[in-house]
GROMACS .gro file of N, CA and C in nm:
model
  522
    1ASN      N    1 -11.203   8.593  -1.909
    1ASN     CA    2 -11.253   8.612  -1.824
    1ASN      C    3 -11.139   8.420  -1.756
    2GLY      N    4 -11.098   8.413  -1.911
    2GLY     CA    5 -11.038   8.290  -1.885
    2GLY      C    6 -11.172   8.141  -1.940
    3GLU      N    7 -11.249   8.150  -1.945
    3GLU     CA    8 -11.325   8.045  -1.939
    3GLU      C    9 -11.389   8.032  -2.058
    4PHE      N   10 -11.427   7.941  -2.119
    4PHE     CA   11 -11.469   7.969  -2.274
    4PHE      C   12 -11.583   7.936  -2.256
    5GLU      N   13 -11.591   8.041  -2.381
    5GLU     CA   14 -11.771   8.100  -2.435
    5GLU      C   15 -11.868   7.983  -2.470
    6TYR      N   16 -11.985   8.032  -2.444
    6TYR     CA   17 -12.042   7.934  -2.514
    6TYR      C   18 -12.025   7.908  -2.700
    7PRO      N   19 -12.046   7.784  -2.748
    7PRO     CA   20 -12.025   7.823  -2.863
    7PRO      C   21 -12.090   7.892  -3.004
    8VAL      N   22 -12.065   7.915  -3.095
    8VAL     CA   23 -12.129   7.972  -3.189
    8VAL      C   24 -12.119   7.930  -3.301
    9ASN      N   25 -12.214   7.912  -3.433
    9ASN     CA   26 -12.207   7.861  -3.560
    9ASN      C   27 -12.110   7.962  -3.620
   10ILE      N   28 -12.023   7.892  -3.747
   10ILE     CA   29 -11.916   7.996  -3.759
   10ILE      C   30 -12.007   8.105  -3.906
   11GLY      N   31 -12.118   8.049  -3.939
   11GLY     CA   32 -12.222   8.117  -4.007
   11GLY      C   33 -12.242   8.034  -4.136
   12SER      N   34 -12.287   8.068  -4.230
   12SER     CA   35 -12.363   8.029  -4.375
   12SER      C   36 -12.255   8.015  -4.491
   13THR      N   37 -12.149   8.125  -4.483
   13THR     CA   38 -12.069   8.143  -4.516
   13THR      C   39 -11.932   8.043  -4.561
   14ILE      N   40 -11.945   7.969  -4.458
   14ILE     CA   41 -11.833   7.872  -4.433
   14ILE      C   42 -11.908   7.719  -4.443
   15ASN      N   43 -12.026   7.717  -4.365
   15ASN     CA   44 -12.090   7.611  -4.315
   15ASN      C   45 -12.224   7.596  -4.426
   16THR      N   46 -12.232   7.494  -4.546
   16THR     CA   47 -12.302   7.497  -4.605
   16THR      C   48 -12.370   7.358  -4.622
   17GLU      N   49 -12.470   7.281  -4.722
   17GLU     CA   50 -12.525   7.184  -4.722
   17GLU      C   51 -12.415   7.041  -4.736
   18LEU      N   52 -12.275   7.119  -4.762
   18LEU     CA   53 -12.180   7.039  -4.865
   18LEU      C   54 -12.105   7.026  -4.717
   19GLN      N   55 -12.037   6.878  -4.682
   19GLN     CA   56 -11.958   6.852  -4.586
   19GLN      C   57 -11.809   6.961  -4.542
   20GLU      N   58 -11.781   6.992  -4.462
   20GLU     CA   59 -11.693   7.071  -4.417
   20GLU      C   60 -11.613   7.021  -4.319
   21PHE      N   61 -11.476   7.035  -4.308
   21PHE     CA   62 -11.404   6.952  -4.225
   21PHE      C   63 -11.277   6.995  -4.234
   22ASP      N   64 -11.202   6.969  -4.127
   22ASP     CA   65 -11.000   7.012  -4.123
   22ASP      C   66 -11.006   7.176  -4.085
   23PRO      N   67 -11.023   7.227  -4.022
   23PRO     CA   68 -11.023   7.402  -4.019
   23PRO      C   69 -10.944   7.387  -3.944
   24PHE      N   70 -10.827   7.478  -3.999
   24PHE     CA   71 -10.733   7.560  -3.967
   24PHE      C   72 -10.709   7.720  -3.949
   25LEU      N   73 -10.695   7.741  -3.840
   25LEU     CA   74 -10.684   7.899  -3.833
   25LEU      C   75 -10.555   7.961  -3.864
   26ALA      N   76 -10.530   8.034  -3.958
   26ALA     CA   77 -10.399   8.076  -3.943
   26ALA      C   78 -10.320   8.141  -3.814
   27ALA      N   79 -10.186   8.174  -3.798
   27ALA     CA   80 -10.138   8.206  -3.696
   27ALA      C   81 -10.173   8.420  -3.686
   28ASP      N   82 -10.201   8.403  -3.837
   28ASP     CA   83 -10.247   8.554  -3.830
   28ASP      C   84 -10.425   8.600  -3.752
   29LEU      N   85 -10.471   8.475  -3.713
   29LEU     CA   86 -10.605   8.489  -3.665
   29LEU      C   87 -10.723   8.564  -3.753
   30GLN      N   88 -10.695   8.564  -3.859
   30GLN     CA   89 -10.803   8.640  -3.993
   30GLN      C   90 -10.834   8.532  -4.082
   31THR      N   91 -10.694   8.398  -4.079
   31THR     CA   92 -10.739   8.343  -4.211
   31THR      C   93 -10.762   8.212  -4.181
   32LEU      N   94 -10.848   8.169  -4.238
   32LEU     CA   95 -10.907   8.016  -4.175
   32LEU      C   96 -10.957   7.920  -4.350
   33TYR      N   97 -10.818   7.785  -4.301
   33TYR     CA   98 -10.792   7.680  -4.456
   33TYR      C   99 -10.942   7.609  -4.354
   34PHE      N  100 -10.993   7.559  -4.516
   34PHE     CA  101 -11.070   7.442  -4.433
   34PHE      C  102 -11.086   7.346  -4.585
   35THR      N  103 -11.170   7.176  -4.537
   35THR     CA  104 -11.171   7.102  -4.614
   35THR      C  105 -11.328   7.145  -4.653
   36ARG      N  106 -11.394   7.153  -4.802
   36ARG     CA  107 -11.543   7.091  -4.804
   36ARG      C  108 -11.528   6.998  -4.901
   37GLY      N  109 -11.569   6.914  -4.883
   37GLY     CA  110 -11.617   6.802  -4.961
   37GLY      C  111 -11.697   6.816  -5.113
   38VAL      N  112 -11.656   6.803  -5.217
   38VAL     CA  113 -11.735   6.875  -5.333
   38VAL      C  114 -11.814   6.735  -5.374
   39ASN      N  115 -11.767   6.589  -5.414
   39ASN     CA  116 -11.882   6.524  -5.381
   39ASN      C  117 -11.780   6.394  -5.335
   40GLU      N  118 -11.822   6.234  -5.385
   40GLU     CA  119 -11.722   6.130  -5.318
   40GLU      C  120 -11.622   6.121  -5.372
   41LYS      N  121 -11.575   6.186  -5.505
   41LYS     CA  122 -11.452   6.190  -5.524
   41LYS      C  123 -11.377   6.275  -5.514
   42GLU      N  124 -11.424   6.414  -5.433
   42GLU     CA  125 -11.312   6.523  -5.445
   42GLU      C  126 -11.381   6.577  -5.373
   43SER      N  127 -11.275   6.652  -5.239
   43SER     CA  128 -11.278   6.755  -5.170
   43SER      C  129 -11.144   6.812  -5.193
   44LYS      N  130 -11.159   6.977  -5.169
   44LYS     CA  131 -11.068   7.061  -5.215
   44LYS      C  132 -11.067   7.139  -5.075
   45ILE      N  133 -10.933   7.223  -5.073
   45ILE     CA  134 -10.927   7.340  -4.968
   45ILE      C  135 -10.987   7.443  -4.976
   46PHE      N  136 -10.998   7.528  -4.880
   46PHE     CA  137 -11.060   7.639  -4.914
   46PHE      C  138 -11.008   7.733  -4.839
   47VAL      N  139 -11.009   7.855  -4.862
   47VAL     CA  140 -10.939   7.966  -4.781
   47VAL      C  141 -11.050   8.059  -4.785
   48SER      N  142 -11.047   8.186  -4.667
   48SER     CA  143 -11.134   8.227  -4.580
   48SER      C  144 -11.125   8.341  -4.528
   49ARG      N  145 -11.104   8.483  -4.533
   49ARG     CA  146 -11.110   8.598  -4.432
   49ARG      C  147 -11.201   8.636  -4.305
   50ARG      N  148 -11.142   8.617  -4.173
   50ARG     CA  149 -11.214   8.692  -4.128
   50ARG      C  150 -11.244   8.843  -4.150
   51LEU      N  151 -11.371   8.849  -4.157
   51LEU     CA  152 -11.449   9.034  -4.162
   51LEU      C  153 -11.502   9.096  -4.044
   52ASP      N  154 -11.471   9.004  -3.916
   52ASP     CA  155 -11.508   9.154  -3.828
   52ASP      C  156 -11.448   9.016  -3.694
   53ASP      N  157 -11.514   9.084  -3.564
   53ASP     CA  158 -11.438   9.061  -3.434
   53ASP      C  159 -11.536   8.922  -3.408
   54THR      N  160 -11.705   8.925  -3.444
   54THR     CA  161 -11.731   8.828  -3.377
   54THR      C  162 -11.732   8.674  -3.439
   55TRP      N  163 -11.597   8.663  -3.517
   55TRP     CA  164 -11.592   8.555  -3.543
   55TRP      C  165 -11.686   8.491  -3.666
   56LYS      N  166 -11.825   8.586  -3.682
   56LYS     CA  167 -11.934   8.508  -3.754
   56LYS      C  168 -11.946   8.541  -3.910
   57LYS      N  169 -11.848   8.631  -3.925
   57LYS     CA  170 -11.865   8.728  -4.075
   57LYS      C  171 -11.693   8.691  -4.122
   58TRP      N  172 -11.714   8.599  -4.254
   58TRP     CA  173 -11.608   8.559  -4.331
   58TRP      C  174 -11.651   8.590  -4.461
   59SER      N  175 -11.507   8.620  -4.550
   59SER     CA  176 -11.541   8.631  -4.667
   59SER      C  177 -11.589   8.489  -4.755
   60GLU      N  178 -11.606   8.556  -4.868
   60GLU     CA  179 -11.657   8.382  -4.941
   60GLU      C  180 -11.561   8.328  -4.962
   61PRO      N  181 -11.549   8.155  -4.946
   61PRO     CA  182 -11.441   8.120  -4.965
   61PRO      C  183 -11.413   8.034  -5.075
   62ILE      N  184 -11.256   8.062  -5.112
   62ILE     CA  185 -11.239   8.051  -5.237
   62ILE      C  186 -11.139   7.935  -5.211
   63ALA      N  187 -11.188   7.834  -5.347
   63ALA     CA  188 -11.082   7.704  -5.354
   63ALA      C  189 -10.954   7.758  -5.397
   64LEU      N  190 -10.843   7.709  -5.310
   64LEU     CA  191 -10.733   7.692  -5.353
   64LEU      C  192 -10.670   7.657  -5.491
   65PRO      N  193 -10.595   7.711  -5.593
   65PRO     CA  194 -10.607   7.710  -5.741
   65PRO      C  195 -10.536   7.582  -5.733
   66ASN      N  196 -10.532   7.541  -5.862
   66ASN     CA  197 -10.422   7.446  -5.917
   66ASN      C  198 -10.302   7.499  -5.906
   67PRO      N  199 -10.223   7.416  -5.848
   67PRO     CA  200 -10.143   7.320  -5.800
   67PRO      C  201 -10.184   7.258  -5.691
   68ILE      N  202 -10.239   7.335  -5.599
   68ILE     CA  203 -10.311   7.243  -5.487
   68ILE      C  204 -10.441   7.155  -5.523
   69ASN      N  205 -10.551   7.218  -5.530
   69ASN     CA  206 -10.629   7.145  -5.541
   69ASN      C  207 -10.644   7.119  -5.711
   70LEU      N  208 -10.609   6.960  -5.769
   70LEU     CA  209 -10.644   6.930  -5.859
   70LEU      C  210 -10.780   6.860  -5.898
   71GLY      N  211 -10.814   6.859  -5.986
   71GLY     CA  212 -10.942   6.788  -6.032
   71GLY      C  213 -10.958   6.635  -5.994
   72MET      N  214 -11.043   6.597  -5.944
   72MET     CA  215 -11.101   6.459  -5.911
   72MET      C  216 -11.002   6.383  -5.790
   73THR      N  217 -10.976   6.489  -5.734
   73THR     CA  218 -10.872   6.421  -5.611
   73THR      C  219 -10.938   6.482  -5.478
   74LYS      N  220 -10.904   6.421  -5.363
   74LYS     CA  221 -10.927   6.419  -5.235
   74LYS      C  222 -10.781   6.539  -5.178
   75ASN      N  223 -10.831   6.592  -5.121
   75ASN     CA  224 -10.729   6.702  -5.076
   75ASN      C  225 -10.786   6.716  -4.947
   76ALA      N  226 -10.729   6.736  -4.799
   76ALA     CA  227 -10.791   6.755  -4.684
   76ALA      C  228 -10.643   6.829  -4.586
   77GLY      N  229 -10.675   6.843  -4.503
   77GLY     CA  230 -10.603   6.891  -4.361
   77GLY      C  231 -10.516   6.987  -4.412
   78ALA      N  232 -10.543   7.098  -4.454
   78ALA     CA  233 -10.410   7.276  -4.456
   78ALA      C  234 -10.356   7.250  -4.357
   79PHE      N  235 -10.218   7.285  -4.359
   79PHE     CA  236 -10.167   7.339  -4.211
   79PHE      C  237 -10.089   7.418  -4.247
   80VAL      N  238 -10.089   7.541  -4.241
   80VAL     CA  239  -9.977   7.668  -4.304
   80VAL      C  240  -9.868   7.660  -4.179
   81THR      N  241  -9.740   7.740  -4.229
   81THR     CA  242  -9.669   7.780  -4.147
   81THR      C  243  -9.669   7.890  -4.107
   82ALA      N  244  -9.638   7.981  -3.931
   82ALA     CA  245  -9.645   8.077  -3.880
   82ALA      C  246  -9.599   8.198  -4.010
   83ASP      N  247  -9.527   8.148  -4.094
   83ASP     CA  248  -9.522   8.299  -4.170
   83ASP      C  249  -9.604   8.292  -4.296
   84GLY      N  250  -9.721   8.195  -4.329
   84GLY     CA  251  -9.820   8.175  -4.381
   84GLY      C  252  -9.746   8.158  -4.565
   85LYS      N  253  -9.642   8.118  -4.542
   85LYS     CA  254  -9.592   8.119  -4.698
   85LYS      C  255  -9.505   7.948  -4.752
   86THR      N  256  -9.552   7.852  -4.650
   86THR     CA  257  -9.551   7.708  -4.659
   86THR      C  258  -9.667   7.659  -4.643
   87LEU      N  259  -9.788   7.573  -4.730
   87LEU     CA  260  -9.855   7.493  -4.659
   87LEU      C  261  -9.828   7.334  -4.709
   88TYR      N  262  -9.854   7.261  -4.582
   88TYR     CA  263  -9.822   7.141  -4.586
   88TYR      C  264 -10.024   7.039  -4.582
   89PHE      N  265 -10.015   6.987  -4.659
   89PHE     CA  266 -10.184   6.906  -4.681
   89PHE      C  267 -10.198   6.798  -4.735
   90ILE      N  268 -10.272   6.712  -4.701
   90ILE     CA  269 -10.297   6.563  -4.721
   90ILE      C  270 -10.353   6.513  -4.890
   91ARG      N  271 -10.316   6.455  -4.946
   91ARG     CA  272 -10.333   6.431  -5.094
   91ARG      C  273 -10.367   6.261  -5.127
   92GLY      N  274 -10.496   6.248  -5.157
   92GLY     CA  275 -10.490   6.103  -5.130
   92GLY      C  276 -10.594   6.039  -5.205
   93LEU      N  277 -10.622   5.902  -5.243
   93LEU     CA  278 -10.723   5.859  -5.298
   93LEU      C  279 -10.740   5.732  -5.187
   94ARG      N  280 -10.895   5.757  -5.167
   94ARG     CA  281 -10.972   5.689  -5.056
   94ARG      C  282 -10.993   5.562  -5.121
   95GLY      N  283 -10.965   5.422  -5.069
   95GLY     CA  284 -11.031   5.290  -5.104
   95GLY      C  285 -11.135   5.249  -5.050
   96ARG      N  286 -11.181   5.140  -5.069
   96ARG     CA  287 -11.278   5.075  -4.944
   96ARG      C  288 -11.226   4.984  -4.819
   97GLY      N  289 -11.240   5.033  -4.754
   97GLY     CA  290 -11.163   4.964  -4.657
   97GLY      C  291 -11.017   4.994  -4.608
   98VAL      N  292 -11.033   4.995  -4.467
   98VAL     CA  293 -10.934   5.076  -4.388
   98VAL      C  294 -10.784   5.038  -4.441
   99ASP      N  295 -10.743   4.935  -4.462
   99ASP     CA  296 -10.602   4.894  -4.509
   99ASP      C  297 -10.567   4.952  -4.673
  100GLN      N  298 -10.696   4.989  -4.757
  100GLN     CA  299 -10.670   5.042  -4.867
  100GLN      C  300 -10.688   5.172  -4.876
  101ARG      N  301 -10.661   5.283  -4.780
  101ARG     CA  302 -10.675   5.363  -4.783
  101ARG      C  303 -10.513   5.449  -4.816
  102ASN      N  304 -10.451   5.505  -4.856
  102ASN     CA  305 -10.384   5.593  -4.917
  102ASN      C  306 -10.364   5.772  -4.954
  103SER      N  307 -10.328   5.776  -4.833
  103SER     CA  308 -10.319   5.967  -4.852
  103SER      C  309 -10.172   6.000  -4.803
  104ASP      N  310 -10.121   6.085  -4.881
  104ASP     CA  311  -9.953   6.124  -4.867
  104ASP      C  312 -10.002   6.274  -4.821
  105ILE      N  313  -9.844   6.325  -4.747
  105ILE     CA  314  -9.848   6.438  -4.728
  105ILE      C  315  -9.799   6.515  -4.817
  106PHE      N  316  -9.826   6.657  -4.849
  106PHE     CA  317  -9.758   6.703  -4.993
  106PHE      C  318  -9.746   6.875  -4.914
  107VAL      N  319  -9.649   6.951  -5.000
  107VAL     CA  320  -9.610   7.050  -4.924
  107VAL      C  321  -9.610   7.180  -5.059
  108SER      N  322  -9.676   7.257  -5.034
  108SER     CA  323  -9.641   7.383  -5.143
  108SER      C  324  -9.611   7.524  -5.091
  109HIS      N  325  -9.498   7.571  -5.204
  109HIS     CA  326  -9.468   7.709  -5.107
  109HIS      C  327  -9.541   7.857  -5.165
  110LEU      N  328  -9.552   7.966  -5.113
  110LEU     CA  329  -9.602   8.072  -5.171
  110LEU      C  330  -9.475   8.164  -5.212
  111GLY      N  331  -9.496   8.177  -5.358
  111GLY     CA  332  -9.397   8.225  -5.420
  111GLY      C  333  -9.417   8.400  -5.406
  112GLU      N  334  -9.334   8.497  -5.438
  112GLU     CA  335  -9.310   8.621  -5.387
  112GLU      C  336  -9.401   8.683  -5.495
  113ASN      N  337  -9.468   8.607  -5.582
  113ASN     CA  338  -9.561   8.654  -5.719
  113ASN      C  339  -9.712   8.598  -5.625
  114GLY      N  340  -9.762   8.525  -5.551
  114GLY     CA  341  -9.840   8.491  -5.447
  114GLY      C  342  -9.907   8.419  -5.532
  115LYS      N  343  -9.860   8.288  -5.603
  115LYS     CA  344  -9.918   8.177  -5.666
  115LYS      C  345  -9.826   8.097  -5.559
  116TRP      N  346  -9.899   7.942  -5.552
  116TRP     CA  347  -9.833   7.846  -5.491
  116TRP      C  348  -9.748   7.783  -5.573
  117SER      N  349  -9.662   7.680  -5.520
  117SER     CA  350  -9.545   7.622  -5.611
  117SER      C  351  -9.679   7.456  -5.667
  118ALA      N  352  -9.622   7.428  -5.744
  118ALA     CA  353  -9.629   7.288  -5.758
  118ALA      C  354  -9.630   7.200  -5.599
  119ALA      N  355  -9.720   7.105  -5.591
  119ALA     CA  356  -9.725   7.023  -5.440
  119ALA      C  357  -9.638   6.900  -5.469
  120GLU      N  358  -9.518   6.907  -5.411
  120GLU     CA  359  -9.438   6.845  -5.384
  120GLU      C  360  -9.507   6.693  -5.279
  121ARG      N  361  -9.496   6.595  -5.321
  121ARG     CA  362  -9.491   6.469  -5.207
  121ARG      C  363  -9.336   6.466  -5.147
  122LEU      N  364  -9.401   6.449  -5.017
  122LEU     CA  365  -9.274   6.452  -4.928
  122LEU      C  366  -9.242   6.338  -4.943
  123PRO      N  367  -9.106   6.268  -4.881
  123PRO     CA  368  -9.033   6.156  -4.955
  123PRO      C  369  -9.099   6.042  -4.858
  124ASN      N  370  -9.057   5.936  -4.930
  124ASN     CA  371  -9.095   5.824  -4.874
  124ASN      C  372  -9.061   5.747  -4.734
  125THR      N  373  -8.966   5.820  -4.668
  125THR     CA  374  -8.894   5.835  -4.532
  125THR      C  375  -9.027   5.866  -4.424
  126ILE      N  376  -9.125   5.947  -4.503
  126ILE     CA  377  -9.219   5.986  -4.439
  126ILE      C  378  -9.374   5.934  -4.458
  127ASN      N  379  -9.404   5.928  -4.577
  127ASN     CA  380  -9.526   5.877  -4.659
  127ASN      C  381  -9.472   5.722  -4.703
  128THR      N  382  -9.558   5.691  -4.696
  128THR     CA  383  -9.562   5.506  -4.666
  128THR      C  384  -9.618   5.444  -4.788
  129PRO      N  385  -9.693   5.357  -4.811
  129PRO     CA  386  -9.786   5.279  -4.877
  129PRO      C  387  -9.929   5.304  -4.790
  130TYR      N  388  -9.922   5.342  -4.699
  130TYR     CA  389 -10.067   5.375  -4.619
  130TYR      C  390 -10.079   5.536  -4.600
  131ALA      N  391 -10.177   5.518  -4.522
  131ALA     CA  392 -10.248   5.639  -4.491
  131ALA      C  393 -10.138   5.741  -4.400
  132GLU      N  394 -10.106   5.834  -4.470
  132GLU     CA  395 -10.067   5.958  -4.346
  132GLU      C  396 -10.145   6.096  -4.339
  133GLU      N  397 -10.168   6.092  -4.212
  133GLU     CA  398 -10.294   6.225  -4.197
  133GLU      C  399 -10.271   6.327  -4.113
  134SER      N  400 -10.346   6.409  -4.073
  134SER     CA  401 -10.314   6.537  -3.927
  134SER      C  402 -10.198   6.596  -3.995
  135VAL      N  403 -10.162   6.625  -4.081
  135VAL     CA  404 -10.038   6.699  -4.062
  135VAL      C  405 -10.032   6.823  -3.965
  136CYS      N  406  -9.936   6.845  -3.931
  136CYS     CA  407  -9.897   6.985  -3.831
  136CYS      C  408  -9.800   7.005  -3.821
  137ILE      N  409  -9.760   7.100  -3.875
  137ILE     CA  410  -9.602   7.200  -3.869
  137ILE      C  411  -9.546   7.321  -3.754
  138HIS      N  412  -9.503   7.235  -3.678
  138HIS     CA  413  -9.454   7.356  -3.595
  138HIS      C  414  -9.432   7.482  -3.590
  139PRO      N  415  -9.389   7.623  -3.488
  139PRO     CA  416  -9.410   7.745  -3.567
  139PRO      C  417  -9.266   7.742  -3.560
  140ASP      N  418  -9.164   7.723  -3.551
  140ASP     CA  419  -8.996   7.647  -3.574
  140ASP      C  420  -9.013   7.634  -3.725
  141GLY      N  421  -9.123   7.590  -3.796
  141GLY     CA  422  -9.133   7.578  -3.899
  141GLY      C  423  -9.013   7.436  -3.982
  142LYS      N  424  -8.990   7.390  -3.878
  142LYS     CA  425  -8.899   7.261  -3.923
  142LYS      C  426  -8.917   7.105  -3.840
  143THR      N  427  -9.029   7.111  -3.714
  143THR     CA  428  -9.113   6.988  -3.670
  143THR      C  429  -9.208   6.956  -3.685
  144LEU      N  430  -9.230   6.851  -3.799
  144LEU     CA  431  -9.392   6.821  -3.856
  144LEU      C  432  -9.423   6.720  -3.782
  145TYR      N  433  -9.527   6.707  -3.752
  145TYR     CA  434  -9.620   6.625  -3.677
  145TYR      C  435  -9.727   6.548  -3.740
  146PHE      N  436  -9.765   6.431  -3.778
  146PHE     CA  437  -9.852   6.374  -3.858
  146PHE      C  438  -9.851   6.254  -3.789
  147ALA      N  439  -9.979   6.194  -3.825
  147ALA     CA  440 -10.008   6.034  -3.800
  147ALA      C  441 -10.051   5.960  -3.938
  148SER      N  442  -9.963   5.824  -3.920
  148SER     CA  443  -9.946   5.692  -3.990
  148SER      C  444 -10.002   5.596  -3.939
  149ARG      N  445 -10.085   5.503  -4.062
  149ARG     CA  446 -10.098   5.352  -4.039
  149ARG      C  447  -9.973   5.248  -4.067
  150GLY      N  448  -9.843   5.374  -4.118
  150GLY     CA  449  -9.792   5.308  -4.243
  150GLY      C  450  -9.626   5.281  -4.175
  151HIS      N  451  -9.602   5.353  -4.072
  151HIS     CA  452  -9.486   5.320  -3.961
  151HIS      C  453  -9.511   5.230  -3.852
  152ILE      N  454  -9.394   5.148  -3.801
  152ILE     CA  455  -9.431   5.089  -3.732
  152ILE      C  456  -9.448   5.133  -3.572
  153GLY      N  457  -9.512   5.099  -3.523
  153GLY     CA  458  -9.587   5.170  -3.426
  153GLY      C  459  -9.704   5.076  -3.318
  154LEU      N  460  -9.789   5.104  -3.273
  154LEU     CA  461  -9.884   5.045  -3.166
  154LEU      C  462  -9.985   4.987  -3.235
  155GLY      N  463 -10.055   5.042  -3.370
  155GLY     CA  464 -10.125   4.967  -3.463
  155GLY      C  465 -10.211   5.098  -3.459
  156GLY      N  466 -10.303   5.031  -3.606
  156GLY     CA  467 -10.402   5.170  -3.640
  156GLY      C  468 -10.314   5.278  -3.667
  157TYR      N  469 -10.390   5.408  -3.641
  157TYR     CA  470 -10.332   5.545  -3.656
  157TYR      C  471 -10.256   5.598  -3.526
  158ASP      N  472 -10.083   5.576  -3.563
  158ASP     CA  473  -9.954   5.646  -3.431
  158ASP      C  474  -9.918   5.768  -3.489
  159LEU      N  475  -9.873   5.852  -3.409
  159LEU     CA  476  -9.852   5.968  -3.439
  159LEU      C  477  -9.677   6.010  -3.414
  160TYR      N  478  -9.620   6.064  -3.516
  160TYR     CA  479  -9.501   6.060  -3.565
  160TYR      C  480  -9.418   6.214  -3.553
  161MET      N  481  -9.324   6.213  -3.523
  161MET     CA  482  -9.268   6.362  -3.564
  161MET      C  483  -9.118   6.348  -3.685
  162THR      N  484  -9.114   6.417  -3.735
  162THR     CA  485  -8.975   6.439  -3.825
  162THR      C  486  -8.951   6.591  -3.854
  163ARG      N  487  -8.828   6.614  -3.846
  163ARG     CA  488  -8.732   6.718  -3.875
  163ARG      C  489  -8.675   6.762  -3.951
  164LEU      N  490  -8.718   6.908  -4.005
  164LEU     CA  491  -8.692   6.947  -4.160
  164LEU      C  492  -8.484   6.980  -4.135
  165GLN      N  493  -8.382   6.886  -4.189
  165GLN     CA  494  -8.271   6.938  -4.180
  165GLN      C  495  -8.196   7.036  -4.235
  166ASP      N  496  -8.098   7.070  -4.183
  166ASP     CA  497  -8.026   7.230  -4.293
  166ASP      C  498  -7.997   7.198  -4.476
  167ASP      N  499  -7.998   7.043  -4.471
  167ASP     CA  500  -7.975   7.010  -4.608
  167ASP      C  501  -8.094   6.987  -4.705
  168GLY      N  502  -8.195   7.004  -4.653
  168GLY     CA  503  -8.357   6.989  -4.690
  168GLY      C  504  -8.404   6.871  -4.673
  169SER      N  505  -8.339   6.783  -4.657
  169SER     CA  506  -8.389   6.640  -4.605
  169SER      C  507  -8.469   6.656  -4.493
  170TRP      N  508  -8.545   6.521  -4.436
  170TRP     CA  509  -8.617   6.508  -4.360
  170TRP      C  510  -8.561   6.406  -4.229
  171SER      N  511  -8.546   6.415  -4.139
  171SER     CA  512  -8.518   6.305  -4.026
  171SER      C  513  -8.628   6.166  -4.033
  172ASN      N  514  -8.579   6.059  -3.958
  172ASN     CA  515  -8.667   5.978  -3.959
  172ASN      C  516  -8.764   5.984  -3.865
  173PRO      N  517  -8.899   5.933  -3.911
  173PRO     CA  518  -9.018   5.973  -3.826
  173PRO      C  519  -8.932   5.862  -3.679
  174ILE      N  520  -9.036   5.964  -3.609
  174ILE     CA  521  -9.001   5.918  -3.439
  174ILE      C  522  -9.158   5.901  -3.388
   0.00000   0.00000   0.00000
């Protein structure tokens, strides 16, 4: 009827005693990516499939394998292209204090064998010595939005956009 329904808990398959955050529902409306904090030094990206139309039944979440989730790293904020073949995510160490945070945007591609490629850090035109977070790729697969503390802006986190060029490079973020 065009109105939001009362929210319901997605269920104990996803929500545990650990911390779950950064949910992303893929374009197929069946695949949920989210981050689960494993301990203070490690978080992993998980994937689960919707099992019914109530949005309450999900498959047992599976941590994405190496090379996405490396041991003792913080991975978060998965965002998958509309075709499901490219995964952008945040990886980085987080120190004490806001200015010591250093998280970068990485990309991995799903091969024909069903395995993700080695994660590649996006270039320094996008990633800075400070934190990049909240990555989002437009359905066109070429326009990337993200938050950064390292690009010149209004201060703190600002939002930026960059485009993948025909030659494979990225435009300067604006």
